C-alpha cells in the first residue's frame, strides 16, 4: 500500500536528487517537513527503523541538494538512518515494503540503487570505504566528491579511528559528517556557532589559514606558537582538537535541523581540499514527540498508529530467549560475585536491562567495540573473574581473532552468550546468524551448545558458566516454544545428547531450536529423533550407536551447512571408518534474504513440511 503523494506536494517534486536540486532553497524547509511526515507514516505501516531516520531528515536533504549524487559518493554508516535517503532516491513508492520478503532492503544496498554506494548493516565501515573511494576519485581526476556520514555511536569503534588516522595521513579530498545525536542540541549550537561554522568553512578563512601556515614555515617557533594559539581558541568554542590532530579540518558543531545552515556550510566545505570533518548535532526521533522522548524504544518499531503515541505491546506467551538469558544472568550474579557481564552496545537487544540496573558495578557496555569486548573478558578471566560476553552472532564475527588469540589459545574461562543465532528475519543478510557454528567449531578448547528450548537454554548457560574454559551457547531471536523453565540450575554432562524418539530407518540429529519442527517431521516419517545438544564435543558414542539400525542420518541446524554441525557428523563417521548416507539440512551456501523468520525457514525447507520433502526425495534417489 502506497501513501497518497498528493498529501506531500513538495516531496512529490523530489522523487530523485536531480529534481531535489532543481528546487529553490527556500522550498527546502517545507520539503523537510513533508519528508519527515512521509517517513513516519510509511514506517508505521511497514514496521522498521524510525527514530534514526527522523533525526537526519535535514542532513539527508542538504547532502543530496549540495552534492551531485550519484556521481558524488555518499556513504552511510550502519544504515538505520538511511530511510529518508531511500525516499529521495527513487524508492518512495516502495517504502511500505521495506524489510519484507522481496521488498526494499532495510539498509543501503548496492544491488538496489546506484545511490547506495556501500552495502552496510554493521557499524563503523563508512570512513574506511569512503577513503577508498576518495583515493580512486583522486586517481580518476574527474572532480568526484566523497562524503561519509557516521553517528556518534559508530564513532566509538576502532575501525572508525583507524580510517581517520589513515585519511589524515594521505590527505585525500573527502568529508566526514559526524551525526551527533547523543543529546539534545546544546546551547552553543545556535546562531553564533552556526555563523562561526560558515566562516570556518568558507574560502576566505581556509585561504588565510593555509596561507598563514605557509608564511610561518620559515619561522618554526612562531609557527608552533600560532598553532597552539589556534588550538586553544578553537578548543574554547568547538570540540574539534581531536579531529584536527588526525589531520582533518574540523567545522562545527552546527544545528543539524537548520536546513539553510547545513546547505550553506556543505557548499563551502565541498570546495575545500583535503580531509574535512563536519560535526552536526541532531535529535533522534526529531519531529515525533514519542520518538524524541524514547529514541531507544522507537529505534525499531512494529506496525503502529502514529496518532496513538504508543507502540503496540508484543503478544504474550513464552519468554524470548534474550529474556531467558537476562533472567539467568541475574540469578547467577546473585550467587556468584565473580560474574561480570559485557556487551558491545546491545543492552536492550541482549536482555541486559534488568542486570545493568541490579548490578551496575559488574556490567560493562563497551560501545560498538566487539574486539575490545572479547579481550576485556580475557583480562577479567585472567584475574579470576567470570566474564559473560552477551553478543549477537553476526557481531561476534568481528571479534574472531580475539576469540581465538586472547581467549581460546589461553584456555580462559569466558562464556559467550550468542543471541540472534540463525535466521533473524527482516534485517536480512547482514544480520542473519549463519556462521557461528562453523567458525567456532574449528577453534580448539571451545565448547559449543545448541539449546532446543527455553529450559535447555538456561541449563546450558549454567553449564557453560561452570565449565573451566571457553564456552558458547547460541540461541535464536524471538520467543521459545513454551517449555517450562526449571528454576534449579543443573550442569549438563558435556558432549551428551538425548534420544527424543525411537523410530526406524532414518535418524534425525537436531542441533538447536528447530527441534519442534523436527519432532513433527519425525512422527510423520516414523524416524528416530535425537536432540544432540552439543556441537563440540560431539556425542560420538550416541552417533555411532545409531548406525546399526538406521540407513540414513539427517542433520538439522539453523546455520550454514558448510562447516557446521552436520559437517562435524560427517567428519566423525569418516574418522571412525563408518560411512553412511548423511543428508545435511541447514542454510545453503548463499547469503540469506530478508523476510519473517517463519517465511524464510519455510523457503529453506527447515519447517516440518520441508524436512519431510527433503528426506523423502533423498531416499528416492
XYZ file of C-alpha atoms in Angstrom:
621
model
C 0.000 0.000 0.000
C 1.466 3.359 -1.029
C 0.801 6.716 0.531
C -1.066 9.437 -1.343
C 1.727 11.618 -2.666
C -0.798 14.428 -3.258
C -0.662 14.965 0.502
C 3.029 15.848 0.108
C 3.141 18.487 -2.688
C 6.788 19.486 -2.265
C 8.055 15.946 -1.765
C 6.181 14.974 -4.936
C 8.582 17.253 -6.834
C 11.678 15.465 -5.481
C 11.459 11.782 -6.352
C 15.144 11.864 -7.390
C 18.062 14.052 -6.269
C 18.210 15.831 -9.656
C 14.646 17.000 -9.044
C 15.523 17.975 -5.478
C 18.425 20.096 -6.701
C 16.105 21.962 -9.077
C 14.060 23.311 -6.147
C 14.829 26.802 -4.829
C 16.483 26.717 -1.429
C 13.560 28.450 0.237
C 11.398 25.376 -0.533
C 13.654 23.055 1.475
C 12.070 23.642 4.927
C 8.689 22.577 3.537
C 10.300 19.584 1.858
C 11.876 18.508 5.151
C 8.558 18.722 6.967
C 6.831 16.609 4.338
C 9.687 14.100 4.192
C 9.542 13.636 7.963
C 5.762 13.117 7.840
C 6.068 10.673 4.927
C 8.744 8.706 6.767
C 6.631 8.471 9.916
C 3.552 7.250 8.109
C 5.363 4.806 5.831
C 7.266 3.148 8.693
C 4.113 2.972 10.813
C 2.575 0.875 8.030
C 5.571 -1.343 7.296
C 7.497 -1.556 10.603
C 11.213 -0.772 10.588
C 13.768 1.748 11.822
C 12.220 5.103 12.695
C 13.956 7.351 15.244
C 17.311 7.426 13.421
C 15.763 8.481 10.126
C 13.630 11.189 11.728
C 16.822 12.708 13.114
C 18.635 13.074 9.782
C 15.910 14.461 7.523
C 17.525 17.895 7.093
C 21.010 16.418 6.787
C 19.863 13.993 4.075
C 18.143 16.738 2.108
C 21.154 19.043 2.392
C 23.640 16.383 1.272
C 21.666 15.468 -1.840
C 20.986 19.152 -2.517
C 24.648 20.180 -2.425
C 26.391 17.070 -3.740
C 25.890 15.718 -7.237
C 24.786 12.228 -6.243
C 25.198 9.543 -7.506
C 28.319 10.857 -9.283
C 29.455 12.206 -5.943
C 29.625 9.341 -3.461
C 27.505 9.385 -0.305
C 28.354 6.622 2.193
C 26.033 5.906 5.128
C 27.280 4.142 8.217
C 25.186 1.190 9.531
C 22.180 2.401 7.553
C 19.401 2.605 10.154
C 19.154 6.298 9.298
C 19.006 5.832 5.508
C 15.209 5.700 5.070
C 14.983 9.415 4.079
C 17.810 8.729 1.625
C 15.804 5.894 0.086
C 12.717 8.099 -0.187
C 14.678 10.785 -2.067
C 16.402 8.338 -4.423
C 13.512 6.879 -6.384
C 12.205 4.351 -3.862
C 9.478 6.448 -2.294
C 6.574 4.328 -3.570
C 8.117 1.092 -2.275
C 8.836 2.237 1.275
C 5.967 0.216 2.753
C 7.722 -2.946 1.510
C 10.911 -2.289 3.454
C 12.314 -5.270 5.431
C 9.730 -7.599 3.890
C 10.425 -10.577 1.656
C 11.361 -9.304 -1.810
C 10.807 -5.727 -0.608
C 13.245 -2.887 -0.080
C 16.346 -3.829 1.840
C 16.479 -2.484 5.424
C 19.885 -0.871 4.846
C 21.687 0.754 1.901
C 22.246 -1.995 -0.644
C 24.319 -1.636 -3.800
C 22.205 -4.018 -5.879
C 19.097 -1.965 -5.050
C 20.157 1.503 -6.182
C 23.055 3.346 -7.785
C 22.712 5.866 -4.955
C 23.688 3.181 -2.408
C 27.461 3.190 -2.731
C 28.215 0.705 0.053
C 26.092 -2.198 1.279
C 26.034 -1.877 5.057
C 24.487 -3.240 8.234
C 27.438 -3.401 10.617
C 28.736 -0.137 12.012
C 31.858 1.960 11.587
C 32.716 0.991 7.997
C 31.807 4.275 6.284
C 35.031 6.259 6.729
C 37.285 3.456 5.533
C 35.145 2.761 2.468
C 34.817 6.471 1.710
C 38.586 6.861 1.902
C 38.986 4.094 -0.661
C 36.538 5.902 -2.918
C 38.381 9.185 -2.365
C 41.681 7.604 -3.380
C 40.038 6.281 -6.550
C 38.450 9.688 -7.231
C 41.836 11.376 -6.941
C 43.296 8.868 -9.373
C 40.457 9.396 -11.882
C 40.727 13.213 -11.568
C 37.121 13.842 -12.631
C 36.163 16.071 -9.707
C 34.195 13.441 -7.853
C 33.463 14.235 -4.180
C 33.077 11.694 -1.375
C 31.108 12.042 1.870
C 30.832 9.622 4.793
C 28.040 10.050 7.362
C 28.723 8.379 10.696
C 26.888 8.509 14.021
C 28.434 9.210 17.402
C 27.725 5.596 18.429
C 29.546 4.165 15.430
C 32.430 6.548 16.079
C 33.258 4.526 19.210
C 34.616 1.629 17.155
C 38.302 1.250 16.434
C 37.707 0.902 12.690
C 36.487 4.489 12.512
C 39.623 5.858 14.143
C 41.904 3.658 12.060
C 40.315 5.143 8.948
C 40.516 8.697 10.304
C 44.197 8.222 11.034
C 44.896 6.964 7.515
C 42.782 9.654 5.849
C 44.547 12.428 7.703
C 47.904 10.947 6.747
C 47.357 10.668 2.987
C 45.321 13.907 2.796
C 42.779 12.998 0.103
C 39.720 15.151 -0.526
C 36.793 13.797 1.484
C 34.206 14.903 4.010
C 33.271 13.052 7.177
C 29.964 14.151 8.724
C 29.559 13.228 12.376
C 25.837 12.919 13.126
C 25.886 13.530 16.860
C 22.538 12.707 18.446
C 23.785 11.640 21.860
C 21.946 14.541 23.480
C 19.595 17.310 22.509
C 21.112 20.316 20.774
C 23.136 22.205 23.325
C 23.087 25.926 23.837
C 26.281 26.571 21.901
C 24.631 25.187 18.754
C 22.812 28.370 17.908
C 23.129 31.444 15.751
C 26.661 32.300 16.879
C 28.044 28.821 16.355
C 26.286 28.439 13.012
C 27.835 31.758 11.975
C 31.274 30.556 13.077
C 30.777 27.351 11.078
C 30.009 29.351 7.945
C 33.166 31.403 8.480
C 35.364 28.377 9.282
C 34.137 26.502 6.202
C 34.416 29.487 3.900
C 37.108 30.039 1.309
C 38.463 33.224 2.937
C 39.101 31.524 6.289
C 40.587 28.485 4.559
C 42.869 30.606 2.374
C 44.072 32.706 5.308
C 44.601 29.599 7.448
C 46.622 27.699 4.853
C 48.428 30.829 3.666
C 49.378 31.696 7.216
C 50.846 28.240 7.709
C 52.997 28.601 4.627
C 54.129 32.092 5.641
C 55.260 30.790 9.017
C 57.099 27.750 7.618
C 60.375 29.665 7.734
C 59.847 30.751 11.356
C 59.262 27.472 13.259
C 58.952 28.952 16.794
C 56.301 31.448 15.710
C 54.525 28.763 13.655
C 54.310 26.492 16.702
C 53.042 29.377 18.840
C 50.380 30.171 16.247
C 49.342 26.516 16.034
C 48.908 26.302 19.790
C 47.028 29.578 19.885
C 44.664 28.336 17.154
C 44.051 25.074 19.006
C 43.425 26.912 22.257
C 40.980 29.344 20.666
C 39.141 26.621 18.765
C 39.035 24.449 21.864
C 37.160 27.230 23.645
C 34.274 27.139 21.175
C 34.388 23.757 19.409
C 35.380 20.222 20.481
C 37.441 19.717 17.356
C 41.011 19.410 18.564
C 40.958 15.611 18.418
C 39.946 15.561 14.760
C 42.421 18.284 13.909
C 45.130 16.046 15.379
C 44.044 13.347 12.940
C 44.727 15.811 10.119
C 41.156 16.912 9.430
C 39.864 20.452 9.136
C 37.127 20.496 11.785
C 33.951 22.568 11.416
C 31.073 22.677 13.878
C 29.152 21.726 15.804
C 26.164 23.067 13.898
C 22.424 22.607 14.215
C 21.534 19.556 12.157
C 17.922 20.668 11.897
C 18.684 24.100 10.384
C 18.472 23.239 6.689
C 19.825 26.582 5.465
C 22.892 26.436 7.701
C 23.545 22.878 6.586
C 23.284 23.770 2.895
C 25.497 26.848 3.222
C 28.136 25.000 5.255
C 28.194 21.972 2.955
C 28.512 24.228 -0.099
C 31.560 25.844 1.445
C 33.111 22.545 2.507
C 32.561 20.911 -0.870
C 35.097 23.379 -2.311
C 37.798 22.679 0.273
C 40.804 20.459 -0.371
C 41.973 17.673 1.905
C 40.105 15.791 4.616
C 37.223 17.747 6.138
C 35.172 16.981 9.247
C 31.712 18.446 9.892
C 30.162 17.973 13.332
C 26.352 18.072 13.176
C 24.095 17.967 16.222
C 20.732 16.264 15.697
C 17.920 14.908 17.810
C 16.994 11.267 17.295
C 13.265 10.986 16.640
C 13.036 14.672 15.693
C 9.503 15.835 14.911
C 7.626 12.967 16.542
C 7.407 13.515 20.285
C 7.155 9.857 21.399
C 10.312 9.021 19.419
C 12.127 12.077 20.798
C 11.233 11.036 24.353
C 12.073 7.349 23.810
C 14.580 7.073 20.932
C 15.612 3.578 22.014
C 12.054 2.289 22.057
C 11.373 3.882 18.675
C 14.662 2.789 17.094
C 12.991 -0.226 15.509
C 9.206 -0.343 15.588
C 6.408 -2.729 14.624
C 3.405 -1.502 12.679
C 1.662 1.143 14.773
C -0.784 4.034 14.740
C 1.255 7.272 14.884
C -1.766 9.116 16.269
C -1.901 6.976 19.404
C 1.595 7.920 20.582
C 2.172 4.435 21.953
C 3.672 1.350 20.365
C 1.565 -1.821 20.484
C 2.528 -4.303 23.151
C 4.110 -7.529 21.979
C 1.940 -10.596 22.332
C 2.022 -12.690 25.488
C 3.055 -16.313 25.706
C 6.516 -17.729 26.151
C 9.586 -15.716 27.076
C 12.088 -14.570 24.496
C 15.482 -16.223 24.571
C 17.016 -12.834 25.330
C 14.800 -12.592 28.431
C 15.721 -16.143 29.459
C 19.376 -15.161 29.267
C 18.785 -11.931 31.202
C 16.932 -13.744 33.978
C 19.608 -16.425 34.209
C 22.313 -13.778 34.379
C 20.649 -12.052 37.343
C 20.096 -15.379 39.117
C 23.718 -16.356 38.565
C 25.058 -12.977 39.678
C 23.081 -13.299 42.893
C 25.067 -16.390 43.928
C 28.446 -15.637 42.332
C 30.049 -12.209 42.907
C 32.724 -13.033 40.308
C 30.274 -12.753 37.415
C 30.915 -9.822 35.063
C 28.647 -9.110 32.079
C 29.944 -7.453 28.915
C 28.054 -6.250 25.851
C 29.062 -4.232 22.778
C 26.191 -1.714 22.815
C 23.424 -4.339 22.867
C 21.937 -3.876 26.340
C 18.294 -3.906 25.270
C 18.618 -6.435 22.462
C 20.563 -8.929 24.553
C 18.221 -8.756 27.545
C 20.605 -6.955 29.890
C 18.418 -4.082 31.092
C 17.478 -5.661 34.434
C 21.014 -6.872 35.103
C 22.515 -3.456 34.296
C 20.249 -1.884 36.919
C 20.695 -4.502 39.623
C 24.455 -4.963 39.164
C 25.796 -1.724 37.649
C 29.308 -2.264 39.023
C 29.526 -5.629 37.296
C 28.105 -4.521 33.961
C 30.207 -3.179 31.090
C 28.780 -1.758 27.881
C 31.907 -1.203 25.809
C 30.006 0.557 22.971
C 30.408 -0.666 19.402
C 33.723 -2.393 20.049
C 33.309 -6.142 19.720
C 37.042 -6.826 19.612
C 37.593 -4.941 22.844
C 34.625 -6.721 24.463
C 36.281 -10.114 23.988
C 39.769 -9.048 25.060
C 38.318 -7.235 28.082
C 36.711 -10.551 29.024
C 40.095 -12.233 28.661
C 41.676 -9.761 31.074
C 38.896 -10.284 33.606
C 39.224 -14.062 33.340
C 42.977 -13.895 33.899
C 42.300 -12.182 37.217
C 39.808 -14.813 38.379
C 36.565 -13.140 37.352
C 33.820 -14.963 35.430
C 33.037 -12.858 32.361
C 29.955 -13.438 30.233
C 30.008 -11.810 26.795
C 26.483 -11.166 25.500
C 26.762 -10.676 21.759
C 24.813 -11.208 18.558
C 26.052 -13.974 16.275
C 26.583 -11.569 13.381
C 28.648 -9.213 15.582
C 30.820 -11.963 17.055
C 32.234 -12.336 13.554
C 34.002 -9.029 14.103
C 35.914 -10.373 17.120
C 37.026 -13.721 15.751
C 40.752 -13.070 16.138
C 40.317 -12.000 19.751
C 38.232 -15.090 20.485
C 40.993 -17.304 19.112
C 44.100 -15.440 20.252
C 43.039 -13.839 23.529
C 40.551 -16.382 24.895
C 40.739 -19.876 23.379
C 44.504 -20.041 22.922
C 44.940 -19.258 26.620
C 42.039 -21.536 27.616
C 40.392 -18.745 29.557
C 37.118 -19.068 31.400
C 34.803 -16.935 29.228
C 31.172 -17.687 28.390
C 29.777 -16.387 25.105
C 26.000 -15.938 25.127
C 25.313 -15.750 21.396
C 21.961 -14.156 20.618
C 20.289 -13.880 17.191
C 21.823 -17.176 16.036
C 20.241 -18.479 12.848
C 17.568 -16.628 10.902
C 16.793 -13.185 12.315
C 14.241 -12.216 9.690
C 13.633 -8.688 8.499
C 17.154 -7.289 8.992
C 18.324 -9.587 6.218
C 21.743 -10.797 5.034
C 23.895 -8.540 7.209
C 22.286 -9.792 10.413
C 21.480 -13.465 9.809
C 23.398 -15.538 12.383
C 24.503 -18.048 9.785
C 28.147 -18.723 10.512
C 28.889 -19.014 14.229
C 28.834 -22.817 14.440
C 31.231 -23.021 11.516
C 33.755 -20.503 12.753
C 33.575 -21.596 16.392
C 33.813 -25.325 15.720
C 37.319 -25.015 14.298
C 38.702 -23.320 17.417
C 40.464 -25.610 19.930
C 39.255 -25.596 23.561
C 35.754 -24.369 22.641
C 32.600 -25.968 23.993
C 29.585 -25.208 21.778
C 25.984 -25.790 22.869
C 22.741 -25.505 20.913
C 19.683 -25.470 23.200
C 16.453 -26.826 21.765
C 14.118 -24.933 24.108
C 13.933 -22.415 26.941
C 14.879 -24.756 29.754
C 17.826 -26.197 27.869
C 18.996 -22.648 27.212
C 19.006 -21.842 30.925
C 20.745 -25.083 31.883
C 23.311 -24.735 29.100
C 24.165 -21.213 30.171
C 24.824 -22.609 33.632
C 26.815 -25.494 32.137
C 28.984 -23.136 30.116
C 29.464 -20.845 33.094
C 30.684 -23.731 35.252
C 32.953 -25.112 32.537
C 36.629 -24.210 33.169
C 37.387 -22.816 29.745
C 35.775 -21.011 26.815
C 32.181 -21.998 26.067
C 29.394 -20.745 23.815
C 25.628 -21.076 23.980
C 23.838 -19.990 20.805
C 20.138 -19.247 20.685
C 17.798 -17.539 18.223
C 15.899 -14.283 18.045
C 12.366 -14.417 19.360
C 10.349 -16.482 21.803
C 10.694 -20.061 22.927
C 8.143 -22.803 22.402
C 6.537 -22.687 25.848
C 8.570 -25.292 27.697
C 8.553 -24.953 31.484
C 11.777 -23.471 32.809
C 13.316 -25.141 35.850
C 14.494 -22.576 38.373
C 17.078 -25.002 39.703
C 20.254 -24.774 37.627
C 21.886 -28.084 36.731
C 25.064 -28.571 34.730
C 24.643 -30.952 31.798
C 27.169 -33.671 31.073
C 29.455 -32.319 28.387
C 29.021 -33.807 24.946
C 25.890 -35.846 25.695
C 22.762 -35.742 23.579
C 19.332 -37.152 24.360
C 17.133 -39.592 22.472
C 13.737 -37.970 21.888
C 12.007 -40.587 19.770
C 12.814 -44.124 18.642
C 11.925 -44.882 15.050
C 13.255 -46.911 12.156
C 15.275 -46.367 9.008
C 16.026 -42.666 9.437
C 17.762 -40.998 12.377
C 17.292 -37.234 12.615
C 20.020 -35.412 14.550
C 18.817 -31.979 15.621
C 21.054 -29.110 16.744
C 19.083 -26.216 18.263
C 15.597 -24.801 18.321
C 14.322 -26.461 15.154
C 13.550 -29.442 17.399
C 9.788 -28.804 17.479
C 9.579 -28.890 13.679
C 11.886 -31.913 13.596
C 9.560 -33.730 16.012
C 6.616 -33.209 13.682
C 8.649 -34.474 10.748
C 9.942 -37.491 12.706
C 6.425 -38.530 13.633
C 5.291 -38.381 10.010
C 8.300 -40.431 8.900
C 8.418 -42.733 11.925
C 12.037 -41.639 12.280
C 14.340 -41.663 15.269
C 14.955 -38.194 16.669
C 17.933 -37.075 18.751
C 18.474 -33.715 20.414
C 22.259 -33.567 20.019
C 22.658 -30.544 22.330
C 26.427 -30.233 21.798
C 28.174 -29.405 18.545
C 31.517 -29.631 20.333
C 32.262 -32.014 21.928
C 30.021 -34.125 19.726
C 28.265 -37.152 21.257
C 30.162 -39.624 19.104
C 29.087 -42.649 21.148
C 25.408 -41.887 20.600
C 26.011 -41.084 16.946
C 27.859 -44.339 16.252
C 25.245 -46.364 18.114
C 22.627 -45.250 15.585
C 24.453 -46.715 12.612
C 23.444 -50.346 13.152
C 19.698 -49.670 12.966
C 19.437 -46.734 10.562
C 20.186 -46.483 6.869
C 20.135 -42.686 6.703
C 21.254 -39.930 9.062
C 19.783 -36.434 8.735
C 21.409 -33.459 10.459
C 19.327 -30.346 11.140
C 20.754 -26.938 12.060
C 19.938 -23.247 11.677
C 23.447 -22.488 10.483
C 25.374 -22.646 7.229
C 25.679 -26.291 6.201
C 29.282 -25.850 5.052
C 31.470 -26.335 8.106
C 28.569 -26.505 10.544
C 27.209 -29.158 12.898
C 26.361 -31.504 10.036
C 29.958 -31.335 8.873
C 31.036 -32.437 12.360
C 28.829 -35.538 11.997
C 30.266 -36.297 8.534
C 33.816 -35.972 9.828
C 33.076 -38.261 12.766
C 31.800 -41.039 10.500
C 34.846 -40.776 8.242
C 37.235 -40.708 11.173
C 35.756 -43.944 12.527
C 35.562 -45.534 9.059
C 31.804 -45.923 9.441
C 30.471 -44.319 6.264
C 26.746 -43.869 5.996
C 24.489 -41.690 3.790
C 24.020 -38.354 5.534
C 21.605 -35.609 4.491
C 22.664 -32.223 5.880
C 19.790 -29.757 6.282
C 20.560 -26.146 7.129
C 21.326 -22.830 5.483
C 22.564 -23.063 1.869
C 25.777 -21.578 0.522
C 24.427 -18.093 -0.090
C 23.604 -15.003 1.927
C 20.045 -15.402 3.179
C 17.497 -12.791 2.171
C 15.150 -10.803 4.401
C 11.649 -11.856 5.382
C 9.927 -13.110 8.507
C 11.695 -15.911 10.369
C 8.889 -18.380 9.655
C 8.773 -17.366 6.000
C 12.496 -17.784 5.444
C 12.698 -21.096 7.320
C 9.869 -22.428 5.182
C 11.542 -21.207 1.989
C 14.729 -23.001 3.035
C 12.879 -26.199 3.810
C 13.561 -26.012 7.533
C 9.979 -26.445 8.692
C 8.376 -29.855 9.182
C 6.989 -29.997 5.631
C 10.327 -29.085 4.130
C 12.191 -31.637 6.214
C 9.809 -34.436 5.189
C 10.066 -33.499 1.498
C 13.852 -33.330 1.584
C 14.206 -36.669 3.365
C 11.730 -38.454 1.091
C 13.411 -37.021 -2.004
C 16.853 -38.105 -0.757
C 15.663 -41.669 -0.046
C 14.239 -41.965 -3.558
C 17.492 -41.117 -5.300
